[in-house]
Amino acid sequence: MINRLVRWAYRRFLRPDARNSLAVALMLAEHDRWPRPIESCPEQRVVVLSPHPDDEAIGCGGAVLCHVAAGAQVSVIHIADGRWGDRRLHDPALAPEARAAMQQALMAEREAEARAWAEGAGCQVGFLALPDGGVRPDEAAVRRLAQHLDECAPELIYLPFVMDLLEDHWQTNRLLDAALMRCGAWARRVRLRGYEVWAPVVANRVLDITVVAERKQALLGLYRSQLRDVDYRRCIDGLNTWRAMMLPRTGQGRAEAFFEGSVLAWRALWRALPSRPADPQDKDAA
C-alpha cells in the first residue's frame, strides 16, 4: 500500500526535471559505496545486449576486449536496427521517399559496421532488428531474444543501466526481463552488469581497461556513420578517464564502470524504479 502511494505521489506531484535524482535516492537503501574493482574476467560465456549498433562499443567495449583476451566466448546481440541514427533524417523538409531510402542505406551501413566491430573485437554478433525507437517486450521480440540467450547460456550479461536516458535503452531492460522468464535454468544464476552510455551508472564495479583503451578507441572508429554526428571517441575517452579515479591507483589509465547484480537484485531495482511504465501484470503499479 505504501509503495503504491509513493509511486502515485511521485508521478502526480514531482516535476519531470527532478524525477531521476529522486528515483535514485528512493532506490538506494543506504549511502553509495566505492565501486569494487573487477580483478579478473573468468566467465566463459558472455552476452552483450546493445540497443543500437555502437552501444556495445561505447558502454562496454573495453570489457568485451578483456573477456575475449581471457578466452571467453562473447556474443553481442543488437536489439534495434538504428534507422533513425542520422540527424539528417529528422529534417522536416526531407521528402518521405528520400527519408525511406536514406533509412534503408543507414540500416545496412550500421549492420556492416557492427559486423566489422565484432570481427575486430573477436566476438559473435546477432541482430533482432526491431524498429529503432520501437523496442518493446512484445511476443515475437521476447521469443527471439530468449532463443538467442538459451543458445548462449551466458554466465554474464551486459546491458544498459536501467536509468539510461534513451527510450530503447531502458526498454531493453524490459525486454530482457520478459525473455529471462522463458529461459532455462542458467537464467537463475546469471549475473547482470549495467553499462553507461547516455547517463552515468550508480557504479558498484569498475574495470581497469588501460591496456585495451587504445584498441577500444580504434574499434569505436569503425562506426563512421555515428561519428558523423557525435564525436563519441572524445566523449567516451573523457568518461573512461574520469572513471579511472575509482581504480585502486586513482586517476591513472582508463576504466569502465558498471552496476552489477544478480537477476533477483536487478529485478528488485527495476521494479522499484518509479518512472518505469506501469506493467499491466504488475499488481503494485499505481
mmCIF file with all atom_site columns, C-alpha atoms in Angstrom, residues 38-194:
data_model
loop_
_atom_site.group_PDB
_atom_site.id
_atom_site.type_symbol
_atom_site.label_atom_id
_atom_site.label_alt_id
_atom_site.label_comp_id
_atom_site.label_asym_id
_atom_site.label_entity_id
_atom_site.label_seq_id
_atom_site.pdbx_PDB_ins_code
_atom_site.Cartn_x
_atom_site.Cartn_y
_atom_site.Cartn_z
_atom_site.occupancy
_atom_site.B_iso_or_equiv
_atom_site.pdbx_formal_charge
_atom_site.auth_seq_id
_atom_site.auth_comp_id
_atom_site.auth_asym_id
_atom_site.auth_atom_id
_atom_site.pdbx_PDB_model_num
ATOM 1   C CA . ILE A 1 38  ? 36.874 -6.277  -11.237 1.00 0.00 ? 38  ILE A CA 1
ATOM 2   C CA . GLU A 1 39  ? 40.113 -8.179  -10.744 1.00 0.00 ? 39  GLU A CA 1
ATOM 3   C CA . SER A 1 40  ? 39.630 -10.824 -13.459 1.00 0.00 ? 40  SER A CA 1
ATOM 4   C CA . CYS A 1 41  ? 37.253 -11.997 -16.189 1.00 0.00 ? 41  CYS A CA 1
ATOM 5   C CA . PRO A 1 42  ? 36.738 -15.720 -15.513 1.00 0.00 ? 42  PRO A CA 1
ATOM 6   C CA . GLU A 1 43  ? 33.374 -16.033 -17.264 1.00 0.00 ? 43  GLU A CA 1
ATOM 7   C CA . GLN A 1 44  ? 33.478 -18.304 -20.300 1.00 0.00 ? 44  GLN A CA 1
ATOM 8   C CA . ARG A 1 45  ? 30.165 -17.256 -21.868 1.00 0.00 ? 45  ARG A CA 1
ATOM 9   C CA . VAL A 1 46  ? 29.232 -13.588 -22.038 1.00 0.00 ? 46  VAL A CA 1
ATOM 10  C CA . VAL A 1 47  ? 26.359 -11.812 -23.812 1.00 0.00 ? 47  VAL A CA 1
ATOM 11  C CA . VAL A 1 48  ? 26.165 -8.086  -24.538 1.00 0.00 ? 48  VAL A CA 1
ATOM 12  C CA . LEU A 1 49  ? 22.765 -6.536  -25.267 1.00 0.00 ? 49  LEU A CA 1
ATOM 13  C CA . SER A 1 50  ? 23.288 -3.489  -27.456 1.00 0.00 ? 50  SER A CA 1
ATOM 14  C CA . PRO A 1 51  ? 20.123 -1.450  -28.137 1.00 0.00 ? 51  PRO A CA 1
ATOM 15  C CA . HIS A 1 52  ? 21.745 0.085   -31.240 1.00 0.00 ? 52  HIS A CA 1
ATOM 16  C CA . PRO A 1 53  ? 24.891 -0.721  -33.210 1.00 0.00 ? 53  PRO A CA 1
ATOM 17  C CA . ASP A 1 54  ? 27.618 1.248   -31.376 1.00 0.00 ? 54  ASP A CA 1
ATOM 18  C CA . ASP A 1 55  ? 26.269 0.984   -27.803 1.00 0.00 ? 55  ASP A CA 1
ATOM 19  C CA . GLU A 1 56  ? 28.393 -2.102  -27.143 1.00 0.00 ? 56  GLU A CA 1
ATOM 20  C CA . ALA A 1 57  ? 31.494 -0.254  -28.339 1.00 0.00 ? 57  ALA A CA 1
ATOM 21  C CA . ILE A 1 58  ? 30.731 2.778   -26.172 1.00 0.00 ? 58  ILE A CA 1
ATOM 22  C CA . GLY A 1 59  ? 29.451 1.259   -22.949 1.00 0.00 ? 59  GLY A CA 1
ATOM 23  C CA . CYS A 1 60  ? 31.478 -1.918  -22.505 1.00 0.00 ? 60  CYS A CA 1
ATOM 24  C CA . GLY A 1 61  ? 33.898 -2.193  -25.432 1.00 0.00 ? 61  GLY A CA 1
ATOM 25  C CA . GLY A 1 62  ? 36.866 -2.397  -23.084 1.00 0.00 ? 62  GLY A CA 1
ATOM 26  C CA . ALA A 1 63  ? 35.202 -5.126  -21.018 1.00 0.00 ? 63  ALA A CA 1
ATOM 27  C CA . VAL A 1 64  ? 34.459 -7.140  -24.164 1.00 0.00 ? 64  VAL A CA 1
ATOM 28  C CA . LEU A 1 65  ? 38.117 -6.979  -25.174 1.00 0.00 ? 65  LEU A CA 1
ATOM 29  C CA . CYS A 1 66  ? 39.164 -8.096  -21.690 1.00 0.00 ? 66  CYS A CA 1
ATOM 30  C CA . HIS A 1 67  ? 36.753 -11.051 -21.767 1.00 0.00 ? 67  HIS A CA 1
ATOM 31  C CA . VAL A 1 68  ? 37.922 -12.120 -25.223 1.00 0.00 ? 68  VAL A CA 1
ATOM 32  C CA . ALA A 1 69  ? 41.560 -11.871 -24.116 1.00 0.00 ? 69  ALA A CA 1
ATOM 33  C CA . ALA A 1 70  ? 40.700 -14.134 -21.172 1.00 0.00 ? 70  ALA A CA 1
ATOM 34  C CA . GLY A 1 71  ? 39.326 -16.788 -23.541 1.00 0.00 ? 71  GLY A CA 1
ATOM 35  C CA . ALA A 1 72  ? 35.589 -16.134 -23.214 1.00 0.00 ? 72  ALA A CA 1
ATOM 36  C CA . GLN A 1 73  ? 33.020 -16.645 -25.939 1.00 0.00 ? 73  GLN A CA 1
ATOM 37  C CA . VAL A 1 74  ? 31.325 -13.255 -26.263 1.00 0.00 ? 74  VAL A CA 1
ATOM 38  C CA . SER A 1 75  ? 28.112 -12.716 -28.222 1.00 0.00 ? 75  SER A CA 1
ATOM 39  C CA . VAL A 1 76  ? 26.733 -9.254  -28.995 1.00 0.00 ? 76  VAL A CA 1
ATOM 40  C CA . ILE A 1 77  ? 23.002 -9.039  -29.698 1.00 0.00 ? 77  ILE A CA 1
ATOM 41  C CA . HIS A 1 78  ? 21.877 -5.799  -31.343 1.00 0.00 ? 78  HIS A CA 1
ATOM 42  C CA . ILE A 1 79  ? 18.267 -5.051  -30.489 1.00 0.00 ? 79  ILE A CA 1
ATOM 43  C CA . ALA A 1 80  ? 17.161 -2.203  -32.808 1.00 0.00 ? 80  ALA A CA 1
ATOM 44  C CA . ASP A 1 81  ? 18.023 -1.547  -36.448 1.00 0.00 ? 81  ASP A CA 1
ATOM 45  C CA . GLY A 1 82  ? 19.324 2.025   -35.981 1.00 0.00 ? 82  GLY A CA 1
ATOM 46  C CA . ARG A 1 83  ? 17.251 3.505   -38.794 1.00 0.00 ? 83  ARG A CA 1
ATOM 47  C CA . TRP A 1 84  ? 16.973 6.932   -37.079 1.00 0.00 ? 84  TRP A CA 1
ATOM 48  C CA . GLY A 1 85  ? 20.668 7.281   -36.250 1.00 0.00 ? 85  GLY A CA 1
ATOM 49  C CA . ASP A 1 86  ? 21.375 10.241  -38.539 1.00 0.00 ? 86  ASP A CA 1
ATOM 50  C CA . ARG A 1 87  ? 20.357 13.827  -37.795 1.00 0.00 ? 87  ARG A CA 1
ATOM 51  C CA . ARG A 1 88  ? 19.548 14.487  -41.425 1.00 0.00 ? 88  ARG A CA 1
ATOM 52  C CA . LEU A 1 89  ? 16.594 12.101  -41.134 1.00 0.00 ? 89  LEU A CA 1
ATOM 53  C CA . HIS A 1 90  ? 14.894 14.449  -38.674 1.00 0.00 ? 90  HIS A CA 1
ATOM 54  C CA . ASP A 1 91  ? 14.768 17.346  -41.143 1.00 0.00 ? 91  ASP A CA 1
ATOM 55  C CA . PRO A 1 92  ? 11.041 18.085  -41.675 1.00 0.00 ? 92  PRO A CA 1
ATOM 56  C CA . ALA A 1 93  ? 11.833 19.313  -45.194 1.00 0.00 ? 93  ALA A CA 1
ATOM 57  C CA . LEU A 1 94  ? 13.151 15.886  -46.222 1.00 0.00 ? 94  LEU A CA 1
ATOM 58  C CA . ALA A 1 95  ? 10.795 14.160  -48.665 1.00 0.00 ? 95  ALA A CA 1
ATOM 59  C CA . PRO A 1 96  ? 9.297  10.850  -47.415 1.00 0.00 ? 96  PRO A CA 1
ATOM 60  C CA . GLU A 1 97  ? 10.795 8.916   -50.329 1.00 0.00 ? 97  GLU A CA 1
ATOM 61  C CA . ALA A 1 98  ? 14.244 10.338  -49.661 1.00 0.00 ? 98  ALA A CA 1
ATOM 62  C CA . ARG A 1 99  ? 13.907 9.593   -45.933 1.00 0.00 ? 99  ARG A CA 1
ATOM 63  C CA . ALA A 1 100 ? 12.916 5.974   -46.595 1.00 0.00 ? 100 ALA A CA 1
ATOM 64  C CA . ALA A 1 101 ? 15.839 5.467   -48.988 1.00 0.00 ? 101 ALA A CA 1
ATOM 65  C CA . MET A 1 102 ? 18.264 7.060   -46.531 1.00 0.00 ? 102 MET A CA 1
ATOM 66  C CA . GLN A 1 103 ? 16.993 4.827   -43.720 1.00 0.00 ? 103 GLN A CA 1
ATOM 67  C CA . GLN A 1 104 ? 17.467 1.677   -45.777 1.00 0.00 ? 104 GLN A CA 1
ATOM 68  C CA . ALA A 1 105 ? 21.030 2.682   -46.587 1.00 0.00 ? 105 ALA A CA 1
ATOM 69  C CA . LEU A 1 106 ? 21.727 3.607   -42.953 1.00 0.00 ? 106 LEU A CA 1
ATOM 70  C CA . MET A 1 107 ? 20.431 0.289   -41.602 1.00 0.00 ? 107 MET A CA 1
ATOM 71  C CA . ALA A 1 108 ? 22.691 -1.612  -43.990 1.00 0.00 ? 108 ALA A CA 1
ATOM 72  C CA . GLU A 1 109 ? 25.649 0.614   -43.111 1.00 0.00 ? 109 GLU A CA 1
ATOM 73  C CA . ARG A 1 110 ? 25.171 0.208   -39.367 1.00 0.00 ? 110 ARG A CA 1
ATOM 74  C CA . GLU A 1 111 ? 24.847 -3.560  -39.625 1.00 0.00 ? 111 GLU A CA 1
ATOM 75  C CA . ALA A 1 112 ? 28.061 -3.699  -41.640 1.00 0.00 ? 112 ALA A CA 1
ATOM 76  C CA . GLU A 1 113 ? 29.785 -1.539  -39.018 1.00 0.00 ? 113 GLU A CA 1
ATOM 77  C CA . ALA A 1 114 ? 28.514 -3.798  -36.230 1.00 0.00 ? 114 ALA A CA 1
ATOM 78  C CA . ARG A 1 115 ? 29.815 -6.885  -38.011 1.00 0.00 ? 115 ARG A CA 1
ATOM 79  C CA . ALA A 1 116 ? 33.186 -5.222  -38.543 1.00 0.00 ? 116 ALA A CA 1
ATOM 80  C CA . TRP A 1 117 ? 33.333 -4.246  -34.860 1.00 0.00 ? 117 TRP A CA 1
ATOM 81  C CA . ALA A 1 118 ? 32.504 -7.795  -33.742 1.00 0.00 ? 118 ALA A CA 1
ATOM 82  C CA . GLU A 1 119 ? 35.141 -9.256  -36.049 1.00 0.00 ? 119 GLU A CA 1
ATOM 83  C CA . GLY A 1 120 ? 37.724 -6.787  -34.784 1.00 0.00 ? 120 GLY A CA 1
ATOM 84  C CA . ALA A 1 121 ? 36.836 -7.480  -31.156 1.00 0.00 ? 121 ALA A CA 1
ATOM 85  C CA . GLY A 1 122 ? 36.821 -11.244 -31.657 1.00 0.00 ? 122 GLY A CA 1
ATOM 86  C CA . CYS A 1 123 ? 33.196 -11.932 -30.755 1.00 0.00 ? 123 CYS A CA 1
ATOM 87  C CA . GLN A 1 124 ? 29.999 -13.223 -32.348 1.00 0.00 ? 124 GLN A CA 1
ATOM 88  C CA . VAL A 1 125 ? 27.133 -10.958 -33.378 1.00 0.00 ? 125 VAL A CA 1
ATOM 89  C CA . GLY A 1 126 ? 23.371 -11.260 -33.878 1.00 0.00 ? 126 GLY A CA 1
ATOM 90  C CA . PHE A 1 127 ? 20.519 -8.891  -34.751 1.00 0.00 ? 127 PHE A CA 1
ATOM 91  C CA . LEU A 1 128 ? 16.908 -8.719  -33.578 1.00 0.00 ? 128 LEU A CA 1
ATOM 92  C CA . ALA A 1 129 ? 16.300 -5.803  -35.988 1.00 0.00 ? 129 ALA A CA 1
ATOM 93  C CA . LEU A 1 130 ? 13.443 -4.236  -34.030 1.00 0.00 ? 130 LEU A CA 1
ATOM 94  C CA . PRO A 1 131 ? 12.381 -0.780  -35.259 1.00 0.00 ? 131 PRO A CA 1
ATOM 95  C CA . ASP A 1 132 ? 14.605 1.984   -33.958 1.00 0.00 ? 132 ASP A CA 1
ATOM 96  C CA . GLY A 1 133 ? 12.620 3.804   -31.271 1.00 0.00 ? 133 GLY A CA 1
ATOM 97  C CA . GLY A 1 134 ? 10.169 0.906   -31.053 1.00 0.00 ? 134 GLY A CA 1
ATOM 98  C CA . VAL A 1 135 ? 11.879 -1.574  -28.742 1.00 0.00 ? 135 VAL A CA 1
ATOM 99  C CA . ARG A 1 136 ? 9.180  -3.244  -26.659 1.00 0.00 ? 136 ARG A CA 1
ATOM 100 C CA . PRO A 1 137 ? 8.788  -6.642  -24.946 1.00 0.00 ? 137 PRO A CA 1
ATOM 101 C CA . ASP A 1 138 ? 6.225  -7.911  -27.439 1.00 0.00 ? 138 ASP A CA 1
ATOM 102 C CA . GLU A 1 139 ? 5.720  -11.616 -28.016 1.00 0.00 ? 139 GLU A CA 1
ATOM 103 C CA . ALA A 1 140 ? 7.910  -12.014 -31.107 1.00 0.00 ? 140 ALA A CA 1
ATOM 104 C CA . ALA A 1 141 ? 10.819 -9.988  -29.682 1.00 0.00 ? 141 ALA A CA 1
ATOM 105 C CA . VAL A 1 142 ? 10.734 -11.810 -26.336 1.00 0.00 ? 142 VAL A CA 1
ATOM 106 C CA . ARG A 1 143 ? 10.667 -15.201 -28.028 1.00 0.00 ? 143 ARG A CA 1
ATOM 107 C CA . ARG A 1 144 ? 13.583 -14.395 -30.325 1.00 0.00 ? 144 ARG A CA 1
ATOM 108 C CA . LEU A 1 145 ? 15.729 -12.915 -27.557 1.00 0.00 ? 145 LEU A CA 1
ATOM 109 C CA . ALA A 1 146 ? 15.037 -15.884 -25.276 1.00 0.00 ? 146 ALA A CA 1
ATOM 110 C CA . GLN A 1 147 ? 16.122 -18.213 -28.082 1.00 0.00 ? 147 GLN A CA 1
ATOM 111 C CA . HIS A 1 148 ? 19.371 -16.278 -28.576 1.00 0.00 ? 148 HIS A CA 1
ATOM 112 C CA . LEU A 1 149 ? 20.077 -16.347 -24.848 1.00 0.00 ? 149 LEU A CA 1
ATOM 113 C CA . ASP A 1 150 ? 19.339 -20.049 -24.441 1.00 0.00 ? 150 ASP A CA 1
ATOM 114 C CA . GLU A 1 151 ? 21.750 -20.815 -27.272 1.00 0.00 ? 151 GLU A CA 1
ATOM 115 C CA . CYS A 1 152 ? 24.488 -18.882 -25.451 1.00 0.00 ? 152 CYS A CA 1
ATOM 116 C CA . ALA A 1 153 ? 23.538 -19.775 -21.836 1.00 0.00 ? 153 ALA A CA 1
ATOM 117 C CA . PRO A 1 154 ? 25.672 -16.873 -20.600 1.00 0.00 ? 154 PRO A CA 1
ATOM 118 C CA . GLU A 1 155 ? 27.212 -16.535 -17.163 1.00 0.00 ? 155 GLU A CA 1
ATOM 119 C CA . LEU A 1 156 ? 27.237 -12.747 -17.508 1.00 0.00 ? 156 LEU A CA 1
ATOM 120 C CA . ILE A 1 157 ? 25.037 -10.298 -19.431 1.00 0.00 ? 157 ILE A CA 1
ATOM 121 C CA . TYR A 1 158 ? 25.901 -6.663  -20.161 1.00 0.00 ? 158 TYR A CA 1
ATOM 122 C CA . LEU A 1 159 ? 23.072 -4.232  -20.921 1.00 0.00 ? 159 LEU A CA 1
ATOM 123 C CA . PRO A 1 160 ? 22.353 -0.512  -20.494 1.00 0.00 ? 160 PRO A CA 1
ATOM 124 C CA . PHE A 1 161 ? 21.766 0.564   -16.917 1.00 0.00 ? 161 PHE A CA 1
ATOM 125 C CA . VAL A 1 162 ? 18.079 0.956   -16.009 1.00 0.00 ? 162 VAL A CA 1
ATOM 126 C CA . MET A 1 163 ? 18.444 4.737   -15.572 1.00 0.00 ? 163 MET A CA 1
ATOM 127 C CA . ASP A 1 164 ? 19.811 5.380   -19.063 1.00 0.00 ? 164 ASP A CA 1
ATOM 128 C CA . LEU A 1 165 ? 18.131 8.312   -20.769 1.00 0.00 ? 165 LEU A CA 1
ATOM 129 C CA . LEU A 1 166 ? 17.226 6.780   -24.148 1.00 0.00 ? 166 LEU A CA 1
ATOM 130 C CA . GLU A 1 167 ? 13.893 5.005   -24.519 1.00 0.00 ? 167 GLU A CA 1
ATOM 131 C CA . ASP A 1 168 ? 15.269 1.982   -26.367 1.00 0.00 ? 168 ASP A CA 1
ATOM 132 C CA . HIS A 1 169 ? 17.982 1.557   -23.730 1.00 0.00 ? 169 HIS A CA 1
ATOM 133 C CA . TRP A 1 170 ? 15.713 1.068   -20.743 1.00 0.00 ? 170 TRP A CA 1
ATOM 134 C CA . GLN A 1 171 ? 13.147 -0.764  -22.883 1.00 0.00 ? 171 GLN A CA 1
ATOM 135 C CA . THR A 1 172 ? 15.950 -3.268  -23.469 1.00 0.00 ? 172 THR A CA 1
ATOM 136 C CA . ASN A 1 173 ? 15.756 -3.943  -19.720 1.00 0.00 ? 173 ASN A CA 1
ATOM 137 C CA . ARG A 1 174 ? 12.042 -4.713  -20.060 1.00 0.00 ? 174 ARG A CA 1
ATOM 138 C CA . LEU A 1 175 ? 12.763 -6.996  -22.993 1.00 0.00 ? 175 LEU A CA 1
ATOM 139 C CA . LEU A 1 176 ? 15.439 -8.894  -21.074 1.00 0.00 ? 176 LEU A CA 1
ATOM 140 C CA . ASP A 1 177 ? 13.182 -9.193  -18.025 1.00 0.00 ? 177 ASP A CA 1
ATOM 141 C CA . ALA A 1 178 ? 10.496 -10.896 -20.102 1.00 0.00 ? 178 ALA A CA 1
ATOM 142 C CA . ALA A 1 179 ? 12.966 -13.072 -22.029 1.00 0.00 ? 179 ALA A CA 1
ATOM 143 C CA . LEU A 1 180 ? 14.664 -14.416 -18.902 1.00 0.00 ? 180 LEU A CA 1
ATOM 144 C CA . MET A 1 181 ? 11.299 -15.703 -17.703 1.00 0.00 ? 181 MET A CA 1
ATOM 145 C CA . ARG A 1 182 ? 11.337 -18.109 -20.653 1.00 0.00 ? 182 ARG A CA 1
ATOM 146 C CA . CYS A 1 183 ? 14.948 -19.231 -20.444 1.00 0.00 ? 183 CYS A CA 1
ATOM 147 C CA . GLY A 1 184 ? 16.491 -22.357 -18.969 1.00 0.00 ? 184 GLY A CA 1
ATOM 148 C CA . ALA A 1 185 ? 17.984 -22.979 -15.539 1.00 0.00 ? 185 ALA A CA 1
ATOM 149 C CA . TRP A 1 186 ? 21.107 -20.958 -16.361 1.00 0.00 ? 186 TRP A CA 1
ATOM 150 C CA . ALA A 1 187 ? 18.978 -17.769 -16.157 1.00 0.00 ? 187 ALA A CA 1
ATOM 151 C CA . ARG A 1 188 ? 18.637 -18.123 -12.381 1.00 0.00 ? 188 ARG A CA 1
ATOM 152 C CA . ARG A 1 189 ? 22.408 -17.954 -11.936 1.00 0.00 ? 189 ARG A CA 1
ATOM 153 C CA . VAL A 1 190 ? 23.393 -15.322 -14.497 1.00 0.00 ? 190 VAL A CA 1
ATOM 154 C CA . ARG A 1 191 ? 24.955 -12.028 -13.345 1.00 0.00 ? 191 ARG A CA 1
ATOM 155 C CA . LEU A 1 192 ? 23.977 -8.715  -14.953 1.00 0.00 ? 192 LEU A CA 1
ATOM 156 C CA . ARG A 1 193 ? 26.169 -5.659  -15.497 1.00 0.00 ? 193 ARG A CA 1
ATOM 157 C CA . GLY A 1 194 ? 24.551 -2.356  -16.436 1.00 0.00 ? 194 GLY A CA 1
#
